[in-house]
CSV table of C-alpha atoms in Angstrom, one decimal:
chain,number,residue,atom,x,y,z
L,201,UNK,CA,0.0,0.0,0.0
L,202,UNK,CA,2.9,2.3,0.4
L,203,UNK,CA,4.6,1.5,-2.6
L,204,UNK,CA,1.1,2.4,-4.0
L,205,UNK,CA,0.9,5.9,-2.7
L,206,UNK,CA,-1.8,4.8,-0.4
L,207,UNK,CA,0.2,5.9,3.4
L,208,UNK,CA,-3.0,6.6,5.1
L,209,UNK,CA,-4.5,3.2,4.1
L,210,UNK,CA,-1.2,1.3,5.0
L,211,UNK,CA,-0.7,3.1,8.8
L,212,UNK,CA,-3.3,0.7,9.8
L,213,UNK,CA,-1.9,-2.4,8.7
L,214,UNK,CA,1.6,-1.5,9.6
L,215,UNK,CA,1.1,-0.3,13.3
L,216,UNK,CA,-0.7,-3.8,13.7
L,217,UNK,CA,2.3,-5.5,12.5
L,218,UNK,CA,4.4,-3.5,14.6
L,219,UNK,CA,2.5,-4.1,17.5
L,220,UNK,CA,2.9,-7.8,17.1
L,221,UNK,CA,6.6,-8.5,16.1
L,222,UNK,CA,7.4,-5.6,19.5
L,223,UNK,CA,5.0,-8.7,21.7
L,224,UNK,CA,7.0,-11.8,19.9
L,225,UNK,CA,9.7,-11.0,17.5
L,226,UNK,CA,13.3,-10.4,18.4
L,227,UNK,CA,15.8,-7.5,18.7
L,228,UNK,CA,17.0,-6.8,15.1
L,229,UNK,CA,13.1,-7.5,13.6
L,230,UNK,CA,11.7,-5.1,16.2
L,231,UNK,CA,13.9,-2.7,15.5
L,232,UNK,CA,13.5,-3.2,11.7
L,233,UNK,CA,9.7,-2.9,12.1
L,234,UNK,CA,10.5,0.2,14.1
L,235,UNK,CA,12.3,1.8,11.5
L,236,UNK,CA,9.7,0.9,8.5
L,237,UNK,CA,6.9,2.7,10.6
L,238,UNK,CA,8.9,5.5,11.3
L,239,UNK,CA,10.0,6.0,7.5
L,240,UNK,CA,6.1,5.9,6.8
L,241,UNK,CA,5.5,8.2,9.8
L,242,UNK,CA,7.7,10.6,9.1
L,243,UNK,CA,6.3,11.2,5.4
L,244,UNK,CA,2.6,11.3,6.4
L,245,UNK,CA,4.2,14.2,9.1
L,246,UNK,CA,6.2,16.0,6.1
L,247,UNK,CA,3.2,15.8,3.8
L,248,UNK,CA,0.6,17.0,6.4
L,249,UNK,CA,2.8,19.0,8.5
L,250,UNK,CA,1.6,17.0,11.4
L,251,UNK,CA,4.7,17.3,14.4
L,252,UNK,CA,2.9,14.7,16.4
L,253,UNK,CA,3.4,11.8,14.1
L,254,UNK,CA,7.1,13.6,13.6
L,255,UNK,CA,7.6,13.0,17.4
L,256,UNK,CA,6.9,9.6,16.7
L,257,UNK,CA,9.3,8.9,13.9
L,258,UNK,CA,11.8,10.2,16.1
L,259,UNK,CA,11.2,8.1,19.2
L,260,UNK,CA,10.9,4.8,16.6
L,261,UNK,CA,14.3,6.1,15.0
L,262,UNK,CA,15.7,6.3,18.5
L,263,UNK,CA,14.3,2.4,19.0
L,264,UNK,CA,15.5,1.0,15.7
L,265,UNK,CA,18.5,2.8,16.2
L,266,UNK,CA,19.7,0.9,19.6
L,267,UNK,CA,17.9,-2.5,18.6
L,268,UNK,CA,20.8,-2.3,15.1
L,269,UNK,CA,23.3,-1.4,17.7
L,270,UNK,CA,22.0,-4.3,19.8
L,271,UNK,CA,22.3,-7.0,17.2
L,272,UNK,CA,25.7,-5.7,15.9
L,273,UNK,CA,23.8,-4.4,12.2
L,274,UNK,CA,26.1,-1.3,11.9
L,275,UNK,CA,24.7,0.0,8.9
L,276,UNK,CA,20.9,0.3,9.4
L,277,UNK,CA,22.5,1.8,12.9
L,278,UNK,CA,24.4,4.6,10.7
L,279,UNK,CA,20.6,4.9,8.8
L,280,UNK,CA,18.7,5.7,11.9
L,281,UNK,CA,21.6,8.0,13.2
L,282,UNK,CA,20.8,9.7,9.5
L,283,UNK,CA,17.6,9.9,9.6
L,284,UNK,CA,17.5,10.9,13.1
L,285,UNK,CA,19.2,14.2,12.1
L,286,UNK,CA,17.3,14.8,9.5
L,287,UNK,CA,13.8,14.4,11.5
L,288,UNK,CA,14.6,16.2,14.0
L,289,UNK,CA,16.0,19.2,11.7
L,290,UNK,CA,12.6,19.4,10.2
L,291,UNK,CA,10.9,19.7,13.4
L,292,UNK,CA,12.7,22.3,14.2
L,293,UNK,CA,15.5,21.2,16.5
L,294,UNK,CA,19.2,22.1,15.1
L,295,UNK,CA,21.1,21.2,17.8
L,296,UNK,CA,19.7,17.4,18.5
L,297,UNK,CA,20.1,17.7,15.0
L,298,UNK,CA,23.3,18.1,14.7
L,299,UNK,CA,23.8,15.3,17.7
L,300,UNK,CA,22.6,12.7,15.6
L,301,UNK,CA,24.5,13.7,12.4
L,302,UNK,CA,27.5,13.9,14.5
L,303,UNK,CA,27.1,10.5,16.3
L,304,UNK,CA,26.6,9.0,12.6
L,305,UNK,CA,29.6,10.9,11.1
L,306,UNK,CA,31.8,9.3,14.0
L,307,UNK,CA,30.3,5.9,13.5
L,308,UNK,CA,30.4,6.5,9.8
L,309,UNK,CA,34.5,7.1,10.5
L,310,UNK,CA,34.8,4.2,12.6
L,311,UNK,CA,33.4,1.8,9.9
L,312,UNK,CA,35.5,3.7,7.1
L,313,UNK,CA,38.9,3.0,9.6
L,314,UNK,CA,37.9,-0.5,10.0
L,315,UNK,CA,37.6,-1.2,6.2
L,316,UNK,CA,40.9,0.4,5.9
L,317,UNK,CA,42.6,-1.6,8.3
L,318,UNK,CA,40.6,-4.7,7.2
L,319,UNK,CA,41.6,-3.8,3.9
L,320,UNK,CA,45.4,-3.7,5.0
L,321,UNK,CA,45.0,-6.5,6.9
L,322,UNK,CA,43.6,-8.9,3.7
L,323,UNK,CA,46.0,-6.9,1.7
L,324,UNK,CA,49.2,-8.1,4.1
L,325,UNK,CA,47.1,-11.7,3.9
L,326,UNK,CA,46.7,-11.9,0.5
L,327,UNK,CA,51.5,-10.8,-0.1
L,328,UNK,CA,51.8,-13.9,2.4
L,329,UNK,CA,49.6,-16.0,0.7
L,330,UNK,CA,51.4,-15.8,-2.5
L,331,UNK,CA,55.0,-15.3,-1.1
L,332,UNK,CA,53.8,-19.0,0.3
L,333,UNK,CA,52.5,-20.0,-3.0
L,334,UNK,CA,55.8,-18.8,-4.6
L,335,UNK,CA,57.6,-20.4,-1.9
L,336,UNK,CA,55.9,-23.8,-2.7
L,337,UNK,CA,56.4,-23.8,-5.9
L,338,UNK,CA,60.0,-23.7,-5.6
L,339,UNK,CA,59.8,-26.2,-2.9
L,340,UNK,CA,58.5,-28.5,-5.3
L,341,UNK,CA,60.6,-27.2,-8.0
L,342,UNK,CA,63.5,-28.4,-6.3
L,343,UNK,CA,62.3,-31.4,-5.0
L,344,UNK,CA,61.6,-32.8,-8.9
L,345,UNK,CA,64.9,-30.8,-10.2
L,346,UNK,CA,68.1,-31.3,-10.3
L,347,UNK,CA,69.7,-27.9,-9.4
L,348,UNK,CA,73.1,-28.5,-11.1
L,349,UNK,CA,71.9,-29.4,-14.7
L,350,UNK,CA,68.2,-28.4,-14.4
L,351,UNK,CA,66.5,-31.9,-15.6
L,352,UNK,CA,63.9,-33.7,-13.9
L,353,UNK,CA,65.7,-35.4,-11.0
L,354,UNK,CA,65.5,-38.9,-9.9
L,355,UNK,CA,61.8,-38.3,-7.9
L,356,UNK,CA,60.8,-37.0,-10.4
L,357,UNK,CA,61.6,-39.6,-13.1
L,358,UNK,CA,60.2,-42.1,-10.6
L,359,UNK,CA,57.2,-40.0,-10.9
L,360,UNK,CA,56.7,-40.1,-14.1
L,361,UNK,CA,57.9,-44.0,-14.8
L,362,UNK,CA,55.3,-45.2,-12.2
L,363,UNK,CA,52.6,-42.9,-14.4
L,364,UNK,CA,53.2,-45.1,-18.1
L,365,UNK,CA,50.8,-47.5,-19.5
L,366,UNK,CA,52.3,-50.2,-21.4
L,367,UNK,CA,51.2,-52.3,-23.9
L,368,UNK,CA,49.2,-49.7,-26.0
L,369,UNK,CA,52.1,-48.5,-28.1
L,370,UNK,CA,55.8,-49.2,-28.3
L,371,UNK,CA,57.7,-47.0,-25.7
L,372,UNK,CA,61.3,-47.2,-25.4
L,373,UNK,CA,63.7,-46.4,-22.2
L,374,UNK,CA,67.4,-45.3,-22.1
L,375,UNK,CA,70.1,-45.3,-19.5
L,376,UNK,CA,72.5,-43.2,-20.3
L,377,UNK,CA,76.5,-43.1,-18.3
L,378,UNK,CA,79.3,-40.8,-19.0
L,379,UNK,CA,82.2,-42.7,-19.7
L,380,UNK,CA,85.5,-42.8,-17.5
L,381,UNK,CA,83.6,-39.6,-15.1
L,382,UNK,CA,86.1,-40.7,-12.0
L,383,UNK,CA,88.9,-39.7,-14.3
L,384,UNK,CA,87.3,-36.8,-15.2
L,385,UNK,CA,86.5,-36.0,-11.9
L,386,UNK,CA,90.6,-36.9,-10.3
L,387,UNK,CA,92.0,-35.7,-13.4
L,388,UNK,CA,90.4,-32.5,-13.4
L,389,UNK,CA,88.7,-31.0,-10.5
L,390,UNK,CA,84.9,-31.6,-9.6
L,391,UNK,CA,84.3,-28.2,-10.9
L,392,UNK,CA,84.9,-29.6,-14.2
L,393,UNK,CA,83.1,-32.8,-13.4
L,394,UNK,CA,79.8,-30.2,-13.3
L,395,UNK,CA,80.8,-28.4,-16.7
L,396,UNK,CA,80.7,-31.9,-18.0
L,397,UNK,CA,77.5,-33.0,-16.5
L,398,UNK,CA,75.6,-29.8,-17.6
L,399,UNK,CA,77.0,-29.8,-21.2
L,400,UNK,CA,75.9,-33.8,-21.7
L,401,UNK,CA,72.5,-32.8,-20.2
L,402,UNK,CA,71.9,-29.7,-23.0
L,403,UNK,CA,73.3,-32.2,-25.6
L,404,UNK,CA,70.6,-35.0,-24.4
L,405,UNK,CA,68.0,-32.1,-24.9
L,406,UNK,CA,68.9,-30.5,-27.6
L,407,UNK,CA,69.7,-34.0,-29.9
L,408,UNK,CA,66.5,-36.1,-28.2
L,409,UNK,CA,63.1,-35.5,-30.0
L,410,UNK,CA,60.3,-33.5,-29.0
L,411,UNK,CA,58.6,-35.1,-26.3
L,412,UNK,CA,61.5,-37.4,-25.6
L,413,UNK,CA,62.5,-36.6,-21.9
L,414,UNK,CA,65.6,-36.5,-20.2
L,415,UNK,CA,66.1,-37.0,-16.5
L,416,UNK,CA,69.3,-37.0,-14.2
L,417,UNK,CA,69.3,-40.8,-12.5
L,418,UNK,CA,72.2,-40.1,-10.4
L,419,UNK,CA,76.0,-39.0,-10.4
L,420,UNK,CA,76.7,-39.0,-13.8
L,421,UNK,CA,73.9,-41.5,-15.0
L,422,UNK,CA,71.1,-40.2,-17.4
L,423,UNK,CA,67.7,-41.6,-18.3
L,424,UNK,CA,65.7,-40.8,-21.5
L,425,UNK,CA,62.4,-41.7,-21.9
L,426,UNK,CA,61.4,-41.8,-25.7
L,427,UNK,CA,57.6,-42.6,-25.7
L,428,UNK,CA,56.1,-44.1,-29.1
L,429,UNK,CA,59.7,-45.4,-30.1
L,430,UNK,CA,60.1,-48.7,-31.6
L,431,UNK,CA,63.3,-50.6,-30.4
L,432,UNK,CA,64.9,-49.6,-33.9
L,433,UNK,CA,63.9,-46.1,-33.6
L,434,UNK,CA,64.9,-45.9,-29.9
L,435,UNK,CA,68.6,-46.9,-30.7
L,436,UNK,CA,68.9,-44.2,-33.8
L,437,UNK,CA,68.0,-41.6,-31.5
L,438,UNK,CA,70.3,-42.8,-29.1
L,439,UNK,CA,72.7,-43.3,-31.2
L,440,UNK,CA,72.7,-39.6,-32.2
L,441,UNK,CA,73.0,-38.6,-28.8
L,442,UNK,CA,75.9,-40.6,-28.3
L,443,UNK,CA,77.3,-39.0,-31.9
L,444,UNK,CA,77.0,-35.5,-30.3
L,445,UNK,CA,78.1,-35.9,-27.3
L,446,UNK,CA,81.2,-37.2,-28.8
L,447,UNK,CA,81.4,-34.7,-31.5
L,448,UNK,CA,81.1,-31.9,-28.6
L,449,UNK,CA,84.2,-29.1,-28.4
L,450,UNK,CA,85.7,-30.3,-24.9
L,451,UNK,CA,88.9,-28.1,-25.6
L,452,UNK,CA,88.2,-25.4,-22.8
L,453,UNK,CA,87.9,-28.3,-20.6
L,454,UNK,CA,91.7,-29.6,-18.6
L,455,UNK,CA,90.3,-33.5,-20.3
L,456,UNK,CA,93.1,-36.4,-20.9
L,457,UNK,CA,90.6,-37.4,-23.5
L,458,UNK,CA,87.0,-36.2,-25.1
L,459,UNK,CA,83.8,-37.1,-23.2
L,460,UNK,CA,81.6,-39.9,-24.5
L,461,UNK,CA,78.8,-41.6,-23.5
L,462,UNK,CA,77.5,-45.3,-23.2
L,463,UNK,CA,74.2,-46.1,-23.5
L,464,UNK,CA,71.5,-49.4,-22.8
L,465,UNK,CA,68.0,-49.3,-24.8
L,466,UNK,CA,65.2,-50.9,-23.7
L,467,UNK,CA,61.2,-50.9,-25.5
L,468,UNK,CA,58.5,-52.6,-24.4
L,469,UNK,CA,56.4,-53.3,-27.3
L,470,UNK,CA,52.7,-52.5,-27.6
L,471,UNK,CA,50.3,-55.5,-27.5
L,472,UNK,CA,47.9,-56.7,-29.9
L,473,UNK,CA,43.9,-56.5,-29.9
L,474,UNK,CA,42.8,-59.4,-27.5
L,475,UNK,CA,46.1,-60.3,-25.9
L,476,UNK,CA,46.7,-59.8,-22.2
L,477,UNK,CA,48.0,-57.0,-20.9
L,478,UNK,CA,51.7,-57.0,-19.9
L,479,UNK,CA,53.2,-57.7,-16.6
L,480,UNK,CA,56.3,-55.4,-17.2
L,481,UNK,CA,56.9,-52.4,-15.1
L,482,UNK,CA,59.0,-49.9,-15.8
L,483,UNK,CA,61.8,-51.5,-13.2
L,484,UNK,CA,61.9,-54.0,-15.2
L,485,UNK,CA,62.2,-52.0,-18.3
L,486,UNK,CA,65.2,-50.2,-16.4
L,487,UNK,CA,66.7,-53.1,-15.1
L,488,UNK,CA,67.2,-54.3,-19.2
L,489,UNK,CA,68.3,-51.3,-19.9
L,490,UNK,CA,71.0,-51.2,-17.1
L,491,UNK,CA,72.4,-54.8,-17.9
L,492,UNK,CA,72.8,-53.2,-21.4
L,493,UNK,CA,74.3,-50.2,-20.6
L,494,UNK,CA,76.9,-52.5,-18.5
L,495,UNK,CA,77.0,-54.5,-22.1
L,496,UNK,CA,78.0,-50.9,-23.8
L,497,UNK,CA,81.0,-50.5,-20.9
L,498,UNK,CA,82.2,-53.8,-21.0
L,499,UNK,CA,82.3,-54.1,-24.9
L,500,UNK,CA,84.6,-51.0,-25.2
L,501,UNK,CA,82.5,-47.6,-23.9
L,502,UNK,CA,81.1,-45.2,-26.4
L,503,UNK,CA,78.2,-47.3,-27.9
L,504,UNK,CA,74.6,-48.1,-27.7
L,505,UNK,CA,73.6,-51.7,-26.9
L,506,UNK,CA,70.2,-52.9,-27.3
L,507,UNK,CA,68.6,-56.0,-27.0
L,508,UNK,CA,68.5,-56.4,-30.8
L,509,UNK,CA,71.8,-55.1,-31.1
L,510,UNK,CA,73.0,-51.6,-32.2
L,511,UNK,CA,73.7,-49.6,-35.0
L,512,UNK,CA,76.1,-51.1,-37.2
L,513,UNK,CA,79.0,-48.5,-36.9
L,514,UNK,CA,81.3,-50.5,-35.0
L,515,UNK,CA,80.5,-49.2,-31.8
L,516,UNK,CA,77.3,-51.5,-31.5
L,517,UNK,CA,78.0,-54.9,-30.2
L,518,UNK,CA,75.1,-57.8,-31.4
């Protein structure tokens, strides 16, 4: 009826409502119902110029106003401070006027100080937050890195063996060692030992395939993972590897002799339509790998052994 223009026909109504909720309701209702009377009060007063329903909308205001403080609802408290003020400046009375306006323009600076310092506060939480996010994510960084030549460390290769399926397409597995390291090491200094190390790992990078992916085992042992490559395949991408590695400048370097590299290949093969699926593991794809790496050493260093054989270069041994 109010929203209608009808305020006469909704005083009725609305004092009978207010009557009710002040009998049963609780704090923050009554005052709410305090304040929606008073609002309709106070325009029937402006519109008839009637100061007894004015008086009223004041001592409502003055209700609502303490029931909001009551129940902690600082804003509709700040509203009846408002329009406290302003009520009592139309009836005349400046300086409870300017009481009220004053006792809403302190509040009103209170809640503006809190937001600041709240907004500080979630500002200081929000720079810890992601200075521990950052933190975290070098955490982890360095947990799956290796710091010295920046491949995937030995976690995280474990990682990501334990993550392959086998058996729906060929995937192929390479250990790869530096050959005669110790003497690099003694002969040299360790310093040099870590030159070494990072310059095989950019080679292994830069000569392996796209999504080929190299991992630092341990020491001076690498592991490349070459998924979808055939055992045939597998061993002429290793066998460039090798080719690089021993086709590398290593004149800056205090070396006896140049750097090479041995390496053992081994694939597990993908398995046909309505055979079983296989029981190998990538340990056990590793382990092959290893024994043919040891192969590799054994038959003179610089070579890649496969099951099958290698490439026939004369650094491949059948």
């Amino acid at each position: 009826m109010t929203c209608t223009g009808d305020l006469d026909g909704a005083i009725g109504p609305l004092r009978r409502v207010q009557r009710h909720v002040q009998a049963d309701g609780g704090v923050w209702l009554r005052g709410y119902t305090d304040l929606v009377l008073a609002r309709l009060l106070a325009r029937l007063a402006a519109r008839d110029g009637d100061r007894i329903r004015g008086e009223e909308a004041v001592e409502l205001l003055v209700d609502a106003s303490g029931a909001f403080a009551a129940s902690g609802d600082r804003r509709r408290y700040r509203q009846c401070l408002l329009e406290l003020g302003r009520n009592t400046a139309d009836l005349g009375r400046p300086a409870e006027a300017l009481h009220w306006l004053e006792a809403y323009r302190a509040d009103t600076g209170r809640a503006h100080a809190r937001g600041r310092e709240l907004w500080a506060e979630m500002f200081v939480r929000r720079s810890r937050l992601r200075e521990a996010e950052r933190q975290a994510a070098v955490l982890r960084r360095h947990a799956l890195e290796d710091p010295l030549t920046g491949l995937g460390n030995r976690r995280s290769a474990e990682r990501r063996l334990a993550g392959l399926r086998f058996g729906e397409e060929p995937l192929s597995l390479a250990v790869v060692d530096v050959d005669r390291f110790k003497e690099v090491n003694d002969g040299a200094s360790h310093t040099q030992g870590d030159v070494v190390l990072r310059r095989v790992a950019d080679l292994l990078r830069e000569h392996s395939r796209t999504g080929d992916e190299v991992f630092r085992w341990a020491g001076d042992e690498f592991l490349v993972l070459l998924p979808t490559a055939t055992e045939a395949q597998a061993v002429v991408i290793m066998e460039r590897l090798r080719a690089a590695v021993a086709a590398a400048d290593w004149g800056d370097l205090r070396l006896t002799e140049p750097v090479t590299v041995s390496v053992g290949v081994a694939t597990a093969s993908p398995v046909e339509e309505g055979q079983p699926d296989p029981a190998v593991g990538w340990r056990a794809l590793f382990d092959t790998a290893d024994l043919l790496l040891f192969s590799a050493k054994r038959s003179g260093r610089n070579r890649v052994r496969a099951p099958g054989g290698g490439p026939a270069d004369g650094r491949s041994g059948a």
